[in-house]
Amino acid sequence: MTADAIKKLLSAQPFRPFRVRLASGKEVPIPHPELVNFSPGGRTMVVWRPDESDESFDMLDVLLIESAEPIDETQNGSAA
């Protein structure tokens, strides 16, 4: 995927939470657009984890993101 493709998902109205899947198989939930930042060049994406009290985050290489899919909000613990 590209940073532009992810930014489109982040700016969708209304916003729908989604998860990105990396080449390694890891999945990272994106519950809110304000929890995502991009490096100036758009190659690196930082996703803040809202459930962590220590301000944890995932730093992702955008070129390693293979797909994005909506999170089914009816599932408990919808993020991997």
PDB file of N, CA and C in Angstrom:
ATOM      1  N   MET A   1       0.839  -1.185   0.000  1.00  0.00           N
ATOM      2  CA  MET A   1       0.000   0.000   0.000  1.00  0.00           C
ATOM      3  C   MET A   1       0.877   1.239   0.000  1.00  0.00           C
ATOM      4  N   THR A   2       0.263   2.342  -0.259  1.00  0.00           N
ATOM      5  CA  THR A   2       0.987   3.616  -0.239  1.00  0.00           C
ATOM      6  C   THR A   2       0.460   4.478   0.908  1.00  0.00           C
ATOM      7  N   ALA A   3       1.249   5.468   1.278  1.00  0.00           N
ATOM      8  CA  ALA A   3       0.808   6.400   2.314  1.00  0.00           C
ATOM      9  C   ALA A   3      -0.463   7.106   1.869  1.00  0.00           C
ATOM     10  N   ASP A   4      -0.566   7.432   0.577  1.00  0.00           N
ATOM     11  CA  ASP A   4      -1.764   8.114   0.074  1.00  0.00           C
ATOM     12  C   ASP A   4      -3.004   7.238   0.231  1.00  0.00           C
ATOM     13  N   ALA A   5      -2.873   5.944  -0.026  1.00  0.00           N
ATOM     14  CA  ALA A   5      -4.015   5.032   0.123  1.00  0.00           C
ATOM     15  C   ALA A   5      -4.462   4.958   1.584  1.00  0.00           C
ATOM     16  N   ILE A   6      -3.507   4.936   2.489  1.00  0.00           N
ATOM     17  CA  ILE A   6      -3.843   4.888   3.916  1.00  0.00           C
ATOM     18  C   ILE A   6      -4.460   6.213   4.353  1.00  0.00           C
ATOM     19  N   LYS A   7      -3.922   7.313   3.851  1.00  0.00           N
ATOM     20  CA  LYS A   7      -4.481   8.631   4.196  1.00  0.00           C
ATOM     21  C   LYS A   7      -5.927   8.768   3.723  1.00  0.00           C
ATOM     22  N   LYS A   8      -6.262   8.145   2.602  1.00  0.00           N
ATOM     23  CA  LYS A   8      -7.657   8.156   2.133  1.00  0.00           C
ATOM     24  C   LYS A   8      -8.557   7.451   3.143  1.00  0.00           C
ATOM     25  N   LEU A   9      -8.101   6.308   3.648  1.00  0.00           N
ATOM     26  CA  LEU A   9      -8.888   5.592   4.656  1.00  0.00           C
ATOM     27  C   LEU A   9      -9.039   6.431   5.923  1.00  0.00           C
ATOM     28  N   LEU A  10      -7.970   7.135   6.292  1.00  0.00           N
ATOM     29  CA  LEU A  10      -7.994   7.950   7.508  1.00  0.00           C
ATOM     30  C   LEU A  10      -8.910   9.162   7.379  1.00  0.00           C
ATOM     31  N   SER A  11      -9.074   9.665   6.159  1.00  0.00           N
ATOM     32  CA  SER A  11      -9.888  10.868   5.977  1.00  0.00           C
ATOM     33  C   SER A  11     -11.318  10.557   5.526  1.00  0.00           C
ATOM     34  N   ALA A  12     -11.668   9.284   5.428  1.00  0.00           N
ATOM     35  CA  ALA A  12     -13.015   8.909   4.998  1.00  0.00           C
ATOM     36  C   ALA A  12     -14.061   9.475   5.959  1.00  0.00           C
ATOM     37  N   GLN A  13     -15.182   9.913   5.381  1.00  0.00           N
ATOM     38  CA  GLN A  13     -16.289  10.444   6.180  1.00  0.00           C
ATOM     39  C   GLN A  13     -17.523   9.602   5.931  1.00  0.00           C
ATOM     40  N   PRO A  14     -18.063   8.919   6.880  1.00  0.00           N
ATOM     41  CA  PRO A  14     -17.543   8.838   8.241  1.00  0.00           C
ATOM     42  C   PRO A  14     -16.353   7.881   8.307  1.00  0.00           C
ATOM     43  N   PHE A  15     -15.511   8.098   9.291  1.00  0.00           N
ATOM     44  CA  PHE A  15     -14.350   7.230   9.481  1.00  0.00           C
ATOM     45  C   PHE A  15     -14.804   5.861   9.967  1.00  0.00           C
ATOM     46  N   ARG A  16     -14.231   4.826   9.392  1.00  0.00           N
ATOM     47  CA  ARG A  16     -14.477   3.455   9.848  1.00  0.00           C
ATOM     48  C   ARG A  16     -13.163   2.874  10.348  1.00  0.00           C
ATOM     49  N   PRO A  17     -13.112   2.421  11.600  1.00  0.00           N
ATOM     50  CA  PRO A  17     -11.870   1.803  12.095  1.00  0.00           C
ATOM     51  C   PRO A  17     -11.438   0.667  11.173  1.00  0.00           C
ATOM     52  N   PHE A  18     -10.117   0.528  11.015  1.00  0.00           N
ATOM     53  CA  PHE A  18      -9.587  -0.529  10.171  1.00  0.00           C
ATOM     54  C   PHE A  18      -8.294  -1.055  10.775  1.00  0.00           C
ATOM     55  N   ARG A  19      -7.801  -2.141  10.203  1.00  0.00           N
ATOM     56  CA  ARG A  19      -6.506  -2.676  10.620  1.00  0.00           C
ATOM     57  C   ARG A  19      -5.653  -2.836   9.383  1.00  0.00           C
ATOM     58  N   VAL A  20      -4.358  -2.666   9.570  1.00  0.00           N
ATOM     59  CA  VAL A  20      -3.420  -2.918   8.480  1.00  0.00           C
ATOM     60  C   VAL A  20      -2.697  -4.228   8.777  1.00  0.00           C
ATOM     61  N   ARG A  21      -2.401  -4.963   7.720  1.00  0.00           N
ATOM     62  CA  ARG A  21      -1.676  -6.226   7.852  1.00  0.00           C
ATOM     63  C   ARG A  21      -0.322  -6.058   7.171  1.00  0.00           C
ATOM     64  N   LEU A  22       0.728  -6.411   7.912  1.00  0.00           N
ATOM     65  CA  LEU A  22       2.089  -6.284   7.405  1.00  0.00           C
ATOM     66  C   LEU A  22       2.532  -7.566   6.721  1.00  0.00           C
ATOM     67  N   ALA A  23       3.622  -7.482   5.985  1.00  0.00           N
ATOM     68  CA  ALA A  23       4.178  -8.645   5.300  1.00  0.00           C
ATOM     69  C   ALA A  23       4.507  -9.765   6.289  1.00  0.00           C
ATOM     70  N   SER A  24       4.827  -9.425   7.521  1.00  0.00           N
ATOM     71  CA  SER A  24       5.155 -10.425   8.548  1.00  0.00           C
ATOM     72  C   SER A  24       3.932 -11.156   9.073  1.00  0.00           C
ATOM     73  N   GLY A  25       2.736 -10.652   8.741  1.00  0.00           N
ATOM     74  CA  GLY A  25       1.495 -11.224   9.265  1.00  0.00           C
ATOM     75  C   GLY A  25       0.943 -10.449  10.447  1.00  0.00           C
ATOM     76  N   LYS A  26       1.740  -9.550  11.008  1.00  0.00           N
ATOM     77  CA  LYS A  26       1.272  -8.735  12.131  1.00  0.00           C
ATOM     78  C   LYS A  26       0.136  -7.831  11.685  1.00  0.00           C
ATOM     79  N   GLU A  27      -0.854  -7.665  12.546  1.00  0.00           N
ATOM     80  CA  GLU A  27      -1.971  -6.774  12.275  1.00  0.00           C
ATOM     81  C   GLU A  27      -1.967  -5.650  13.302  1.00  0.00           C
ATOM     82  N   VAL A  28      -2.187  -4.431  12.827  1.00  0.00           N
ATOM     83  CA  VAL A  28      -2.187  -3.255  13.700  1.00  0.00           C
ATOM     84  C   VAL A  28      -3.519  -2.530  13.528  1.00  0.00           C
ATOM     85  N   PRO A  29      -4.292  -2.405  14.608  1.00  0.00           N
ATOM     86  CA  PRO A  29      -5.579  -1.713  14.503  1.00  0.00           C
ATOM     87  C   PRO A  29      -5.408  -0.200  14.418  1.00  0.00           C
ATOM     88  N   ILE A  30      -6.294   0.422  13.657  1.00  0.00           N
ATOM     89  CA  ILE A  30      -6.344   1.880  13.533  1.00  0.00           C
ATOM     90  C   ILE A  30      -7.747   2.290  13.991  1.00  0.00           C
ATOM     91  N   PRO A  31      -7.919   2.526  15.312  1.00  0.00           N
ATOM     92  CA  PRO A  31      -9.263   2.813  15.820  1.00  0.00           C
ATOM     93  C   PRO A  31      -9.731   4.248  15.598  1.00  0.00           C
ATOM     94  N   HIS A  32      -8.780   5.170  15.355  1.00  0.00           N
ATOM     95  CA  HIS A  32      -9.142   6.577  15.193  1.00  0.00           C
ATOM     96  C   HIS A  32      -8.052   7.270  14.374  1.00  0.00           C
ATOM     97  N   PRO A  33      -8.412   8.151  13.441  1.00  0.00           N
ATOM     98  CA  PRO A  33      -7.402   8.781  12.586  1.00  0.00           C
ATOM     99  C   PRO A  33      -6.401   9.660  13.329  1.00  0.00           C
ATOM    100  N   GLU A  34      -6.773  10.188  14.467  1.00  0.00           N
ATOM    101  CA  GLU A  34      -5.847  11.057  15.208  1.00  0.00           C
ATOM    102  C   GLU A  34      -4.734  10.274  15.901  1.00  0.00           C
ATOM    103  N   LEU A  35      -4.785   8.953  15.847  1.00  0.00           N
ATOM    104  CA  LEU A  35      -3.746   8.127  16.459  1.00  0.00           C
ATOM    105  C   LEU A  35      -2.653   7.746  15.467  1.00  0.00           C
ATOM    106  N   VAL A  36      -2.675   8.339  14.265  1.00  0.00           N
ATOM    107  CA  VAL A  36      -1.717   7.995  13.216  1.00  0.00           C
ATOM    108  C   VAL A  36      -0.940   9.233  12.794  1.00  0.00           C
ATOM    109  N   ASN A  37       0.372   9.073  12.649  1.00  0.00           N
ATOM    110  CA  ASN A  37       1.243  10.123  12.127  1.00  0.00           C
ATOM    111  C   ASN A  37       2.145   9.517  11.064  1.00  0.00           C
ATOM    112  N   PHE A  38       2.503  10.324  10.061  1.00  0.00           N
ATOM    113  CA  PHE A  38       3.427   9.898   9.017  1.00  0.00           C
ATOM    114  C   PHE A  38       4.693  10.727   9.082  1.00  0.00           C
ATOM    115  N   SER A  39       5.799  10.110   8.688  1.00  0.00           N
ATOM    116  CA  SER A  39       7.044  10.859   8.547  1.00  0.00           C
ATOM    117  C   SER A  39       6.868  11.833   7.380  1.00  0.00           C
ATOM    118  N   PRO A  40       7.697  12.876   7.306  1.00  0.00           N
ATOM    119  CA  PRO A  40       7.543  13.862   6.236  1.00  0.00           C
ATOM    120  C   PRO A  40       7.545  13.248   4.829  1.00  0.00           C
ATOM    121  N   GLY A  41       8.340  12.214   4.621  1.00  0.00           N
ATOM    122  CA  GLY A  41       8.397  11.579   3.308  1.00  0.00           C
ATOM    123  C   GLY A  41       7.301  10.549   3.077  1.00  0.00           C
ATOM    124  N   GLY A  42       6.577  10.191   4.134  1.00  0.00           N
ATOM    125  CA  GLY A  42       5.482   9.244   4.016  1.00  0.00           C
ATOM    126  C   GLY A  42       5.877   7.783   4.065  1.00  0.00           C
ATOM    127  N   ARG A  43       7.144   7.485   4.315  1.00  0.00           N
ATOM    128  CA  ARG A  43       7.599   6.089   4.331  1.00  0.00           C
ATOM    129  C   ARG A  43       7.318   5.404   5.659  1.00  0.00           C
ATOM    130  N   THR A  44       7.298   6.155   6.755  1.00  0.00           N
ATOM    131  CA  THR A  44       7.102   5.595   8.084  1.00  0.00           C
ATOM    132  C   THR A  44       5.787   6.090   8.667  1.00  0.00           C
ATOM    133  N   MET A  45       5.062   5.164   9.288  1.00  0.00           N
ATOM    134  CA  MET A  45       3.774   5.489   9.911  1.00  0.00           C
ATOM    135  C   MET A  45       3.854   5.087  11.385  1.00  0.00           C
ATOM    136  N   VAL A  46       3.447   5.989  12.254  1.00  0.00           N
ATOM    137  CA  VAL A  46       3.399   5.716  13.687  1.00  0.00           C
ATOM    138  C   VAL A  46       1.934   5.610  14.090  1.00  0.00           C
ATOM    139  N   VAL A  47       1.607   4.516  14.778  1.00  0.00           N
ATOM    140  CA  VAL A  47       0.242   4.294  15.253  1.00  0.00           C
ATOM    141  C   VAL A  47       0.299   4.203  16.777  1.00  0.00           C
ATOM    142  N   TRP A  48      -0.320   5.155  17.426  1.00  0.00           N
ATOM    143  CA  TRP A  48      -0.351   5.189  18.885  1.00  0.00           C
ATOM    144  C   TRP A  48      -1.395   4.203  19.403  1.00  0.00           C
ATOM    145  N   ARG A  49      -1.080   3.515  20.490  1.00  0.00           N
ATOM    146  CA  ARG A  49      -1.993   2.544  21.101  1.00  0.00           C
ATOM    147  C   ARG A  49      -2.761   3.229  22.225  1.00  0.00           C
ATOM    148  N   PRO A  50      -4.053   3.482  22.023  1.00  0.00           N
ATOM    149  CA  PRO A  50      -4.823   4.243  23.017  1.00  0.00           C
ATOM    150  C   PRO A  50      -5.061   3.486  24.317  1.00  0.00           C
ATOM    151  N   ASP A  51      -4.940   2.167  24.293  1.00  0.00           N
ATOM    152  CA  ASP A  51      -5.222   1.378  25.489  1.00  0.00           C
ATOM    153  C   ASP A  51      -4.039   1.266  26.433  1.00  0.00           C
ATOM    154  N   GLU A  52      -2.896   1.758  26.023  1.00  0.00           N
ATOM    155  CA  GLU A  52      -1.681   1.631  26.820  1.00  0.00           C
ATOM    156  C   GLU A  52      -1.461   2.897  27.646  1.00  0.00           C
ATOM    157  N   SER A  53      -1.174   2.715  28.913  1.00  0.00           N
ATOM    158  CA  SER A  53      -0.947   3.866  29.789  1.00  0.00           C
ATOM    159  C   SER A  53       0.458   4.450  29.611  1.00  0.00           C
ATOM    160  N   ASP A  54       1.347   3.719  28.952  1.00  0.00           N
ATOM    161  CA  ASP A  54       2.719   4.199  28.805  1.00  0.00           C
ATOM    162  C   ASP A  54       2.976   4.850  27.441  1.00  0.00           C
ATOM    163  N   GLU A  55       1.905   5.206  26.738  1.00  0.00           N
ATOM    164  CA  GLU A  55       2.003   5.858  25.435  1.00  0.00           C
ATOM    165  C   GLU A  55       2.799   5.015  24.436  1.00  0.00           C
ATOM    166  N   SER A  56       2.487   3.729  24.366  1.00  0.00           N
ATOM    167  CA  SER A  56       3.137   2.831  23.421  1.00  0.00           C
ATOM    168  C   SER A  56       2.672   3.125  22.002  1.00  0.00           C
ATOM    169  N   PHE A  57       3.473   2.706  21.042  1.00  0.00           N
ATOM    170  CA  PHE A  57       3.144   2.926  19.644  1.00  0.00           C
ATOM    171  C   PHE A  57       3.768   1.834  18.793  1.00  0.00           C
ATOM    172  N   ASP A  58       3.256   1.707  17.579  1.00  0.00           N
ATOM    173  CA  ASP A  58       3.853   0.846  16.564  1.00  0.00           C
ATOM    174  C   ASP A  58       4.428   1.743  15.491  1.00  0.00           C
ATOM    175  N   MET A  59       5.662   1.478  15.080  1.00  0.00           N
ATOM    176  CA  MET A  59       6.294   2.222  14.005  1.00  0.00           C
ATOM    177  C   MET A  59       6.364   1.279  12.813  1.00  0.00           C
ATOM    178  N   LEU A  60       5.696   1.654  11.722  1.00  0.00           N
ATOM    179  CA  LEU A  60       5.551   0.768  10.582  1.00  0.00           C
ATOM    180  C   LEU A  60       6.210   1.349   9.334  1.00  0.00           C
ATOM    181  N   ASP A  61       6.838   0.478   8.565  1.00  0.00           N
ATOM    182  CA  ASP A  61       7.334   0.840   7.242  1.00  0.00           C
ATOM    183  C   ASP A  61       6.145   0.692   6.300  1.00  0.00           C
ATOM    184  N   VAL A  62       5.687   1.785   5.722  1.00  0.00           N
ATOM    185  CA  VAL A  62       4.494   1.772   4.882  1.00  0.00           C
ATOM    186  C   VAL A  62       4.649   0.790   3.727  1.00  0.00           C
ATOM    187  N   LEU A  63       5.857   0.623   3.212  1.00  0.00           N
ATOM    188  CA  LEU A  63       6.064  -0.297   2.090  1.00  0.00           C
ATOM    189  C   LEU A  63       5.835  -1.757   2.476  1.00  0.00           C
ATOM    190  N   LEU A  64       5.813  -2.057   3.771  1.00  0.00           N
ATOM    191  CA  LEU A  64       5.576  -3.426   4.228  1.00  0.00           C
ATOM    192  C   LEU A  64       4.113  -3.686   4.570  1.00  0.00           C
ATOM    193  N   ILE A  65       3.247  -2.685   4.394  1.00  0.00           N
ATOM    194  CA  ILE A  65       1.822  -2.878   4.638  1.00  0.00           C
ATOM    195  C   ILE A  65       1.214  -3.510   3.388  1.00  0.00           C
ATOM    196  N   GLU A  66       0.677  -4.713   3.569  1.00  0.00           N
ATOM    197  CA  GLU A  66       0.119  -5.445   2.435  1.00  0.00           C
ATOM    198  C   GLU A  66      -1.353  -5.136   2.188  1.00  0.00           C
ATOM    199  N   SER A  67      -2.104  -4.903   3.276  1.00  0.00           N
ATOM    200  CA  SER A  67      -3.538  -4.684   3.087  1.00  0.00           C
ATOM    201  C   SER A  67      -4.122  -3.923   4.272  1.00  0.00           C
ATOM    202  N   ALA A  68      -5.333  -3.447   4.051  1.00  0.00           N
ATOM    203  CA  ALA A  68      -6.112  -2.799   5.103  1.00  0.00           C
ATOM    204  C   ALA A  68      -7.519  -3.345   5.001  1.00  0.00           C
ATOM    205  N   GLU A  69      -8.142  -3.600   6.151  1.00  0.00           N
ATOM    206  CA  GLU A  69      -9.509  -4.109   6.155  1.00  0.00           C
ATOM    207  C   GLU A  69     -10.277  -3.491   7.301  1.00  0.00           C
ATOM    208  N   PRO A  70     -11.575  -3.303   7.126  1.00  0.00           N
ATOM    209  CA  PRO A  70     -12.387  -2.723   8.202  1.00  0.00           C
ATOM    210  C   PRO A  70     -12.381  -3.627   9.428  1.00  0.00           C
ATOM    211  N   ILE A  71     -12.482  -3.011  10.596  1.00  0.00           N
ATOM    212  CA  ILE A  71     -12.624  -3.762  11.838  1.00  0.00           C
ATOM    213  C   ILE A  71     -14.107  -3.934  12.079  1.00  0.00           C
ATOM    214  N   ASP A  72     -14.521  -5.162  12.296  1.00  0.00           N
ATOM    215  CA  ASP A  72     -15.930  -5.439  12.616  1.00  0.00           C
ATOM    216  C   ASP A  72     -16.150  -4.993  14.057  1.00  0.00           C
ATOM    217  N   GLU A  73     -16.832  -3.879  14.225  1.00  0.00           N
ATOM    218  CA  GLU A  73     -17.006  -3.297  15.550  1.00  0.00           C
ATOM    219  C   GLU A  73     -17.895  -4.123  16.465  1.00  0.00           C
ATOM    220  N   THR A  74     -18.536  -5.166  15.927  1.00  0.00           N
ATOM    221  CA  THR A  74     -19.383  -6.011  16.768  1.00  0.00           C
ATOM    222  C   THR A  74     -18.581  -7.097  17.467  1.00  0.00           C
ATOM    223  N   GLN A  75     -17.313  -7.297  17.035  1.00  0.00           N
ATOM    224  CA  GLN A  75     -16.468  -8.308  17.657  1.00  0.00           C
ATOM    225  C   GLN A  75     -15.856  -7.769  18.929  1.00  0.00           C
ATOM    226  N   ASN A  76     -15.714  -8.629  19.927  1.00  0.00           N
ATOM    227  CA  ASN A  76     -14.983  -8.244  21.141  1.00  0.00           C
ATOM    228  C   ASN A  76     -13.513  -8.389  20.855  1.00  0.00           C
ATOM    229  N   GLY A  77     -12.712  -7.421  21.341  1.00  0.00           N
ATOM    230  CA  GLY A  77     -11.283  -7.477  21.113  1.00  0.00           C
ATOM    231  C   GLY A  77     -10.978  -7.542  19.630  1.00  0.00           C
ATOM    232  N   SER A  78     -11.528  -6.634  18.874  1.00  0.00           N
ATOM    233  CA  SER A  78     -11.479  -6.697  17.423  1.00  0.00           C
ATOM    234  C   SER A  78     -10.092  -6.519  16.822  1.00  0.00           C
ATOM    235  N   ALA A  79      -9.095  -6.236  17.620  1.00  0.00           N
ATOM    236  CA  ALA A  79      -7.757  -6.033  17.092  1.00  0.00           C
ATOM    237  C   ALA A  79      -6.861  -7.193  17.455  1.00  0.00           C
ATOM    238  N   ALA A  80      -5.948  -7.505  16.553  1.00  0.00           N
ATOM    239  CA  ALA A  80      -4.981  -8.571  16.812  1.00  0.00           C
ATOM    240  C   ALA A  80      -3.759  -8.026  17.486  1.00  0.00           C
TER     241      ALA A  80
END
